[in-house]
PDB file of C-alpha atoms in Angstrom:
ATOM      1  CA  MET A   1     101.248 157.342 -35.654  1.00 54.00           C
ATOM      2  CA  ASP A   2     102.491 159.489 -31.462  1.00 80.00           C
ATOM      3  CA  GLN A   3     104.243 162.893 -33.485  1.00 89.00           C
ATOM      4  CA  PRO A   4     108.259 162.420 -31.633  1.00 95.00           C
ATOM      5  CA  LEU A   5     108.636 164.678 -28.176  1.00 96.00           C
ATOM      6  CA  PRO A   6     110.825 167.567 -30.777  1.00 97.00           C
ATOM      7  CA  ARG A   7     107.781 167.934 -33.258  1.00 97.00           C
ATOM      8  CA  LYS A   8     105.371 168.355 -30.274  1.00 97.00           C
ATOM      9  CA  LEU A   9     107.475 171.554 -28.885  1.00 98.00           C
ATOM     10  CA  ALA A  10     108.067 173.099 -32.043  1.00 98.00           C
ATOM     11  CA  ALA A  11     104.276 173.256 -32.780  1.00 98.00           C
ATOM     12  CA  GLU A  12     103.654 174.511 -29.537  1.00 98.00           C
ATOM     13  CA  PHE A  13     106.528 176.959 -29.733  1.00 98.00           C
ATOM     14  CA  LEU A  14     105.450 177.873 -32.915  1.00 98.00           C
ATOM     15  CA  GLY A  15     101.882 178.122 -32.208  1.00 98.00           C
ATOM     16  CA  SER A  16     101.781 179.835 -29.104  1.00 98.00           C
ATOM     17  CA  LEU A  17     103.892 182.073 -30.761  1.00 98.00           C
ATOM     18  CA  LEU A  18     101.097 183.246 -33.758  1.00 98.00           C
ATOM     19  CA  LEU A  19      99.133 183.493 -30.682  1.00 98.00           C
ATOM     20  CA  ALA A  20     100.527 186.475 -29.289  1.00 98.00           C
ATOM     21  CA  ALA A  21     101.817 188.428 -31.735  1.00 98.00           C
ATOM     22  CA  LEU A  22      98.082 187.964 -32.673  1.00 98.00           C
ATOM     23  CA  VAL A  23      96.641 188.962 -29.349  1.00 98.00           C
ATOM     24  CA  ILE A  24      99.530 191.626 -29.279  1.00 98.00           C
ATOM     25  CA  GLY A  25      99.142 193.184 -32.489  1.00 98.00           C
ATOM     26  CA  SER A  26      95.706 193.019 -33.669  1.00 97.00           C
ATOM     27  CA  GLY A  27      95.475 195.124 -29.957  1.00 97.00           C
ATOM     28  CA  ILE A  28      97.956 197.625 -30.603  1.00 97.00           C
ATOM     29  CA  ALA A  29      95.891 197.892 -34.471  1.00 97.00           C
ATOM     30  CA  ALA A  30      92.542 197.878 -32.411  1.00 97.00           C
ATOM     31  CA  GLN A  31      94.268 201.109 -30.484  1.00 94.00           C
ATOM     32  CA  ARG A  32      95.942 202.349 -33.961  1.00 96.00           C
ATOM     33  CA  LEU A  33      92.755 202.216 -35.736  1.00 95.00           C
ATOM     34  CA  SER A  34      90.254 203.830 -32.912  1.00 96.00           C
ATOM     35  CA  PRO A  35      92.713 206.226 -30.618  1.00 94.00           C
ATOM     36  CA  ALA A  36      89.251 207.336 -29.129  1.00 93.00           C
ATOM     37  CA  ASP A  37      87.078 204.529 -28.390  1.00 96.00           C
ATOM     38  CA  THR A  38      88.170 201.455 -25.278  1.00 94.00           C
ATOM     39  CA  GLY A  39      84.796 199.977 -26.430  1.00 95.00           C
ATOM     40  CA  LEU A  40      85.486 199.857 -29.955  1.00 96.00           C
ATOM     41  CA  GLN A  41      89.204 199.066 -29.350  1.00 96.00           C
ATOM     42  CA  LEU A  42      88.054 195.557 -27.405  1.00 96.00           C
ATOM     43  CA  THR A  43      85.930 194.787 -29.904  1.00 97.00           C
ATOM     44  CA  GLU A  44      88.490 194.091 -32.702  1.00 97.00           C
ATOM     45  CA  ASN A  45      91.146 192.742 -30.046  1.00 97.00           C
ATOM     46  CA  ALA A  46      88.931 190.450 -29.443  1.00 97.00           C
ATOM     47  CA  ALA A  47      87.269 189.782 -32.540  1.00 97.00           C
ATOM     48  CA  ALA A  48      91.026 189.216 -34.160  1.00 97.00           C
ATOM     49  CA  THR A  49      91.687 187.044 -30.918  1.00 97.00           C
ATOM     50  CA  ALA A  50      88.519 184.671 -31.356  1.00 97.00           C
ATOM     51  CA  ALA A  51      88.229 184.259 -35.034  1.00 97.00           C
ATOM     52  CA  GLY A  52      92.273 183.978 -35.334  1.00 97.00           C
ATOM     53  CA  LEU A  53      92.708 180.903 -31.997  1.00 97.00           C
ATOM     54  CA  PHE A  54      89.687 179.046 -33.931  1.00 97.00           C
ATOM     55  CA  ALA A  55      92.655 179.176 -37.570  1.00 98.00           C
ATOM     56  CA  LEU A  56      95.947 178.489 -35.147  1.00 98.00           C
ATOM     57  CA  ILE A  57      94.261 175.190 -32.633  1.00 97.00           C
ATOM     58  CA  LEU A  58      92.932 173.771 -36.937  1.00 97.00           C
ATOM     59  CA  MET A  59      96.594 173.830 -37.743  1.00 97.00           C
ATOM     60  CA  PHE A  60      98.388 172.836 -34.883  1.00 97.00           C
ATOM     61  CA  ALA A  61      95.712 170.381 -32.752  1.00 95.00           C
ATOM     62  CA  PRO A  62      97.198 167.126 -35.623  1.00 94.00           C
ATOM     63  CA  VAL A  63     100.914 167.596 -33.842  1.00 96.00           C
ATOM     64  CA  SER A  64     100.256 168.995 -30.360  1.00 96.00           C
ATOM     65  CA  GLY A  65      96.846 169.056 -29.928  1.00 95.00           C
ATOM     66  CA  ALA A  66      97.021 172.396 -30.377  1.00 97.00           C
ATOM     67  CA  HIS A  67      97.610 173.228 -25.634  1.00 97.00           C
ATOM     68  CA  PHE A  68      99.225 176.704 -26.608  1.00 98.00           C
ATOM     69  CA  ASN A  69      98.548 176.958 -22.727  1.00 98.00           C
ATOM     70  CA  PRO A  70     100.977 175.371 -19.627  1.00 98.00           C
ATOM     71  CA  ALA A  71      97.229 174.866 -17.784  1.00 98.00           C
ATOM     72  CA  VAL A  72      96.239 172.756 -19.887  1.00 97.00           C
ATOM     73  CA  SER A  73      98.757 170.946 -20.295  1.00 98.00           C
ATOM     74  CA  PHE A  74      98.922 170.148 -16.874  1.00 98.00           C
ATOM     75  CA  VAL A  75      95.035 168.883 -16.618  1.00 96.00           C
ATOM     76  CA  ASP A  76      95.211 166.750 -19.656  1.00 95.00           C
ATOM     77  CA  ALA A  77      98.638 165.047 -17.756  1.00 96.00           C
ATOM     78  CA  ALA A  78      96.081 165.199 -14.377  1.00 95.00           C
ATOM     79  CA  PHE A  79      93.683 162.788 -16.453  1.00 92.00           C
ATOM     80  CA  GLY A  80      96.665 160.748 -18.885  1.00 91.00           C
ATOM     81  CA  GLY A  81      96.037 162.389 -22.011  1.00 91.00           C
ATOM     82  CA  LEU A  82     100.196 163.390 -22.205  1.00 94.00           C
ATOM     83  CA  SER A  83     102.773 162.824 -20.419  1.00 95.00           C
ATOM     84  CA  TRP A  84     103.303 164.325 -17.322  1.00 97.00           C
ATOM     85  CA  ARG A  85     107.859 164.982 -18.664  1.00 96.00           C
ATOM     86  CA  HIS A  86     105.900 165.942 -22.099  1.00 97.00           C
ATOM     87  CA  ALA A  87     103.788 168.455 -20.086  1.00 97.00           C
ATOM     88  CA  LEU A  88     107.092 169.792 -18.346  1.00 98.00           C
ATOM     89  CA  ALA A  89     108.149 169.545 -21.785  1.00 98.00           C
ATOM     90  CA  TYR A  90     105.671 172.415 -23.289  1.00 98.00           C
ATOM     91  CA  LEU A  91     106.086 174.536 -20.417  1.00 98.00           C
ATOM     92  CA  PRO A  92     108.932 176.109 -21.313  1.00 98.00           C
ATOM     93  CA  ALA A  93     107.863 176.106 -25.103  1.00 98.00           C
ATOM     94  CA  GLN A  94     105.073 177.845 -24.502  1.00 98.00           C
ATOM     95  CA  VAL A  95     106.410 180.706 -22.975  1.00 98.00           C
ATOM     96  CA  ALA A  96     109.021 181.081 -25.374  1.00 98.00           C
ATOM     97  CA  GLY A  97     106.684 180.949 -27.714  1.00 98.00           C
ATOM     98  CA  CYS A  98     104.900 184.300 -26.263  1.00 98.00           C
ATOM     99  CA  ILE A  99     107.086 186.233 -25.909  1.00 98.00           C
ATOM    100  CA  GLY A 100     108.362 185.855 -28.806  1.00 98.00           C
ATOM    101  CA  GLY A 101     105.257 186.359 -30.276  1.00 98.00           C
ATOM    102  CA  ALA A 102     105.262 190.306 -28.306  1.00 98.00           C
ATOM    103  CA  ILE A 103     108.632 190.627 -29.408  1.00 98.00           C
ATOM    104  CA  LEU A 104     107.450 189.896 -33.047  1.00 98.00           C
ATOM    105  CA  ALA A 105     104.047 191.936 -32.702  1.00 98.00           C
ATOM    106  CA  ASN A 106     105.473 194.756 -31.623  1.00 98.00           C
ATOM    107  CA  LEU A 107     108.218 194.831 -34.913  1.00 98.00           C
ATOM    108  CA  MET A 108     105.368 194.495 -37.103  1.00 98.00           C
ATOM    109  CA  PHE A 109     103.973 197.864 -36.387  1.00 97.00           C
ATOM    110  CA  SER A 110     107.107 199.216 -36.308  1.00 97.00           C
ATOM    111  CA  ALA A 111     108.285 200.117 -32.659  1.00 96.00           C
ATOM    112  CA  SER A 112     110.724 198.829 -29.666  1.00 96.00           C
ATOM    113  CA  ALA A 113     110.895 194.767 -30.052  1.00 97.00           C
ATOM    114  CA  VAL A 114     111.030 194.693 -25.856  1.00 97.00           C
ATOM    115  CA  SER A 115     108.548 197.535 -24.059  1.00 96.00           C
ATOM    116  CA  ILE A 116     107.805 196.204 -20.802  1.00 97.00           C
ATOM    117  CA  SER A 117     104.017 197.565 -20.079  1.00 98.00           C
ATOM    118  CA  THR A 118     102.967 199.879 -17.202  1.00 97.00           C
ATOM    119  CA  THR A 119      99.324 198.643 -17.322  1.00 96.00           C
ATOM    120  CA  HIS A 120      98.400 197.496 -13.820  1.00 96.00           C
ATOM    121  CA  ARG A 121      95.720 194.596 -13.783  1.00 96.00           C
ATOM    122  CA  ALA A 122      96.731 193.961 -10.200  1.00 95.00           C
ATOM    123  CA  THR A 123      92.334 194.118  -8.405  1.00 97.00           C
ATOM    124  CA  ALA A 124      91.252 191.955  -6.980  1.00 98.00           C
ATOM    125  CA  ALA A 125      88.492 191.722  -9.694  1.00 98.00           C
ATOM    126  CA  HIS A 126      91.377 190.562 -11.849  1.00 98.00           C
ATOM    127  CA  GLY A 127      91.886 187.618  -9.742  1.00 98.00           C
ATOM    128  CA  LEU A 128      88.538 186.385  -9.148  1.00 98.00           C
ATOM    129  CA  SER A 129      87.391 187.078 -13.732  1.00 98.00           C
ATOM    130  CA  GLU A 130      91.141 184.517 -14.399  1.00 98.00           C
ATOM    131  CA  VAL A 131      89.705 182.049 -11.621  1.00 98.00           C
ATOM    132  CA  VAL A 132      86.948 182.093 -13.775  1.00 98.00           C
ATOM    133  CA  ALA A 133      88.197 182.871 -17.075  1.00 98.00           C
ATOM    134  CA  THR A 134      90.291 179.529 -16.743  1.00 98.00           C
ATOM    135  CA  VAL A 135      87.623 177.366 -15.706  1.00 98.00           C
ATOM    136  CA  GLY A 136      85.924 178.056 -18.301  1.00 98.00           C
ATOM    137  CA  LEU A 137      88.436 177.351 -20.757  1.00 98.00           C
ATOM    138  CA  ILE A 138      89.424 174.193 -19.317  1.00 97.00           C
ATOM    139  CA  LEU A 139      86.112 172.997 -18.409  1.00 97.00           C
ATOM    140  CA  MET A 140      84.496 173.412 -21.655  1.00 96.00           C
ATOM    141  CA  ILE A 141      87.746 171.534 -22.753  1.00 96.00           C
ATOM    142  CA  PHE A 142      87.139 168.444 -21.040  1.00 94.00           C
ATOM    143  CA  SER A 143      83.794 168.376 -21.080  1.00 93.00           C
ATOM    144  CA  LEU A 144      83.843 168.057 -24.808  1.00 93.00           C
ATOM    145  CA  VAL A 145      86.233 165.561 -24.851  1.00 89.00           C
ATOM    146  CA  ARG A 146      84.665 163.729 -22.010  1.00 88.00           C
ATOM    147  CA  SER A 147      81.292 164.429 -24.360  1.00 89.00           C
ATOM    148  CA  GLY A 148      82.458 162.670 -26.780  1.00 89.00           C
ATOM    149  CA  ARG A 149      83.203 165.793 -29.942  1.00 92.00           C
ATOM    150  CA  ALA A 150      86.291 167.249 -29.002  1.00 90.00           C
ATOM    151  CA  GLU A 151      86.154 168.034 -33.253  1.00 92.00           C
ATOM    152  CA  ARG A 152      83.896 170.652 -31.597  1.00 95.00           C
ATOM    153  CA  ALA A 153      86.960 172.446 -29.707  1.00 95.00           C
ATOM    154  CA  PRO A 154      88.398 175.052 -32.303  1.00 96.00           C
ATOM    155  CA  ALA A 155      85.824 176.704 -32.625  1.00 96.00           C
ATOM    156  CA  ALA A 156      84.696 176.169 -29.378  1.00 97.00           C
ATOM    157  CA  VAL A 157      87.808 177.443 -27.717  1.00 97.00           C
ATOM    158  CA  GLY A 158      87.816 180.518 -29.837  1.00 97.00           C
ATOM    159  CA  ALA A 159      84.279 181.818 -29.865  1.00 97.00           C
ATOM    160  CA  TYR A 160      84.820 180.898 -26.049  1.00 97.00           C
ATOM    161  CA  ILE A 161      87.627 183.419 -25.411  1.00 97.00           C
ATOM    162  CA  GLY A 162      85.747 186.020 -27.694  1.00 97.00           C
ATOM    163  CA  ALA A 163      83.208 186.393 -24.977  1.00 97.00           C
ATOM    164  CA  ALA A 164      85.434 186.320 -22.176  1.00 97.00           C
ATOM    165  CA  TYR A 165      87.262 189.401 -23.730  1.00 97.00           C
ATOM    166  CA  TRP A 166      83.917 191.560 -22.915  1.00 97.00           C
ATOM    167  CA  PHE A 167      82.729 189.013 -19.570  1.00 97.00           C
ATOM    168  CA  THR A 168      85.286 189.538 -17.190  1.00 98.00           C
ATOM    169  CA  SER A 169      87.259 192.061 -16.259  1.00 97.00           C
ATOM    170  CA  SER A 170      90.994 191.094 -17.119  1.00 97.00           C
ATOM    171  CA  THR A 171      89.874 190.743 -20.442  1.00 96.00           C
ATOM    172  CA  SER A 172      91.036 186.967 -19.710  1.00 96.00           C
ATOM    173  CA  PHE A 173      93.735 186.051 -19.910  1.00 97.00           C
ATOM    174  CA  ALA A 174      92.864 182.288 -19.162  1.00 98.00           C
ATOM    175  CA  ASN A 175      96.795 181.119 -19.842  1.00 98.00           C
ATOM    176  CA  PRO A 176     100.536 181.555 -18.118  1.00 98.00           C
ATOM    177  CA  ALA A 177     101.937 181.495 -20.717  1.00 98.00           C
ATOM    178  CA  ILE A 178     100.750 184.788 -23.547  1.00 98.00           C
ATOM    179  CA  THR A 179     100.166 186.268 -19.089  1.00 98.00           C
ATOM    180  CA  ILE A 180     104.296 186.259 -19.289  1.00 98.00           C
ATOM    181  CA  GLY A 181     104.331 187.183 -22.800  1.00 98.00           C
ATOM    182  CA  ARG A 182     102.143 190.108 -22.574  1.00 98.00           C
ATOM    183  CA  MET A 183     104.894 191.688 -20.567  1.00 98.00           C
ATOM    184  CA  PHE A 184     107.104 192.061 -23.949  1.00 98.00           C
ATOM    185  CA  SER A 185     104.412 195.198 -25.364  1.00 97.00           C
ATOM    186  CA  ASP A 186     103.632 197.949 -23.540  1.00 97.00           C
ATOM    187  CA  THR A 187     100.166 198.453 -25.018  1.00 94.00           C
ATOM    188  CA  PHE A 188      96.865 198.374 -25.091  1.00 93.00           C
ATOM    189  CA  ALA A 189      97.096 193.919 -24.462  1.00 95.00           C
ATOM    190  CA  GLY A 190     100.163 194.535 -22.302  1.00 97.00           C
ATOM    191  CA  ILE A 191     100.284 193.412 -19.088  1.00 98.00           C
ATOM    192  CA  ALA A 192     102.668 195.497 -16.481  1.00 98.00           C
ATOM    193  CA  PRO A 193     104.853 192.138 -14.435  1.00 98.00           C
ATOM    194  CA  ALA A 194     104.223 193.157 -10.536  1.00 98.00           C
ATOM    195  CA  SER A 195     100.455 192.692 -12.159  1.00 98.00           C
ATOM    196  CA  VAL A 196     101.152 188.729 -13.297  1.00 98.00           C
ATOM    197  CA  PRO A 197     101.832 187.185 -10.348  1.00 98.00           C
ATOM    198  CA  LEU A 198      97.977 187.513  -9.523  1.00 98.00           C
ATOM    199  CA  PHE A 199      97.223 186.698 -12.595  1.00 98.00           C
ATOM    200  CA  LEU A 200      99.540 182.949 -13.032  1.00 98.00           C
ATOM    201  CA  GLY A 201      98.369 182.804  -8.878  1.00 98.00           C
ATOM    202  CA  ALA A 202      94.683 183.000  -9.905  1.00 98.00           C
ATOM    203  CA  GLN A 203      95.308 180.905 -13.051  1.00 98.00           C
ATOM    204  CA  VAL A 204      96.132 177.744 -10.983  1.00 98.00           C
ATOM    205  CA  VAL A 205      93.736 177.954  -8.930  1.00 98.00           C
ATOM    206  CA  GLY A 206      91.780 178.458 -12.079  1.00 98.00           C
ATOM    207  CA  GLY A 207      93.213 174.628 -13.449  1.00 98.00           C
ATOM    208  CA  GLY A 208      92.924 173.561  -9.527  1.00 98.00           C
ATOM    209  CA  LEU A 209      88.780 173.732  -9.696  1.00 98.00           C
ATOM    210  CA  ALA A 210      88.699 173.412 -13.177  1.00 97.00           C
ATOM    211  CA  LEU A 211      90.190 169.789 -12.669  1.00 96.00           C
ATOM    212  CA  LEU A 212      87.859 169.140  -9.808  1.00 97.00           C
ATOM    213  CA  LEU A 213      84.200 169.755 -11.953  1.00 97.00           C
ATOM    214  CA  VAL A 214      85.786 167.296 -14.517  1.00 95.00           C
ATOM    215  CA  ARG A 215      86.567 164.921 -12.471  1.00 93.00           C
ATOM    216  CA  THR A 216      82.659 165.441 -11.005  1.00 95.00           C
ATOM    217  CA  LEU A 217      81.054 166.197 -14.499  1.00 94.00           C
ATOM    218  CA  TYR A 218      82.871 163.760 -15.820  1.00 91.00           C
ATOM    219  CA  PRO A 219      84.049 160.793 -13.817  1.00 87.00           C
ATOM    220  CA  GLY A 220      84.654 157.224 -14.864  1.00 70.00           C
ATOM    221  CA  VAL A 221      86.424 159.171 -18.292  1.00 60.00           C
ATOM    222  CA  THR A 222      90.071 157.186 -19.474  1.00 55.00           C
ATOM    223  CA  ALA A 223      92.769 157.765 -19.928  1.00 52.00           C
ATOM    224  CA  ALA A 224      93.003 156.917 -23.986  1.00 51.00           C
ATOM    225  CA  GLN A 225      88.898 159.613 -24.038  1.00 53.00           C
ATOM    226  CA  ALA A 226      91.808 161.460 -22.235  1.00 51.00           C
ATOM    227  CA  VAL A 227      93.580 161.923 -25.051  1.00 51.00           C
ATOM    228  CA  ASP A 228      91.713 164.331 -27.734  1.00 50.00           C
ATOM    229  CA  VAL A 229      92.759 167.677 -26.557  1.00 56.00           C
ATOM    230  CA  VAL A 230      92.309 169.705 -28.447  1.00 58.00           C
ATOM    231  CA  LEU A 231      91.718 167.504 -31.218  1.00 50.00           C
ATOM    232  CA  PRO A 232      92.529 163.930 -30.881  1.00 47.00           C
ATOM    233  CA  HIS A 233      96.114 163.036 -31.557  1.00 49.00           C
ATOM    234  CA  PRO A 234      96.900 160.537 -34.062  1.00 46.00           C
ATOM    235  CA  ALA A 235      98.381 158.354 -31.364  1.00 44.00           C
ATOM    236  CA  ALA A 236      94.618 158.268 -30.318  1.00 40.00           C
ATOM    237  CA  SER A 237      93.111 158.222 -33.645  1.00 35.00           C
ATOM    238  CA  ALA A 238      95.513 155.055 -34.629  1.00 34.00           C
ATOM    239  CA  SER A 239      94.858 153.238 -30.854  1.00 32.00           C
ATOM    240  CA  ARG A 240      90.827 153.027 -32.072  1.00 29.00           C
TER     241      ARG A 240
END
């Protein structure tokens, strides 16, 4: 039986909140534990994010699909796996959750509840990195779904994001909601408001390119197969 929309929105809000708290909180911890070693800070932040994201997807996927990411939700809607009404409803829940997670992370480390980031990331290399990171994330998720391996998505998403921290100069935000949330923490994981439009634009471009690539590589998949993002939705499982 499919979950009612309010329950899905609660799951997307809570999952997004915990994701932002995870990314930013582990960044603050890394910055304090390894103040003189940026490489070690990134290692600690990436490892915590990869492991935590895996757990969060397992936790919330049976309710909402565990998107936590407007790019994933809108591509899912384009494939028919999620209604456009639900995708539009997911968006504010995901953004609000990520902003709340940033505030929570700040408070857990005795910082001001809101501190606007001063970390500028708006370069051509960062923009290209966000296109690549977003394409890779969405292509990986929907490739698994369309090849009948959706149950591997939680581990694969965590592994991909952990790796993309390192092979992209932007450290792979790949998520408009988390990009907005990270503005509200002037810490290791933050992003200055002036850099956000570039990241959001690059993520939209990456989502569009990924949609075309998935259609090219995995054509002819039905809407029933598309709903298994990021784990099989209850409605999809019940209909089989």
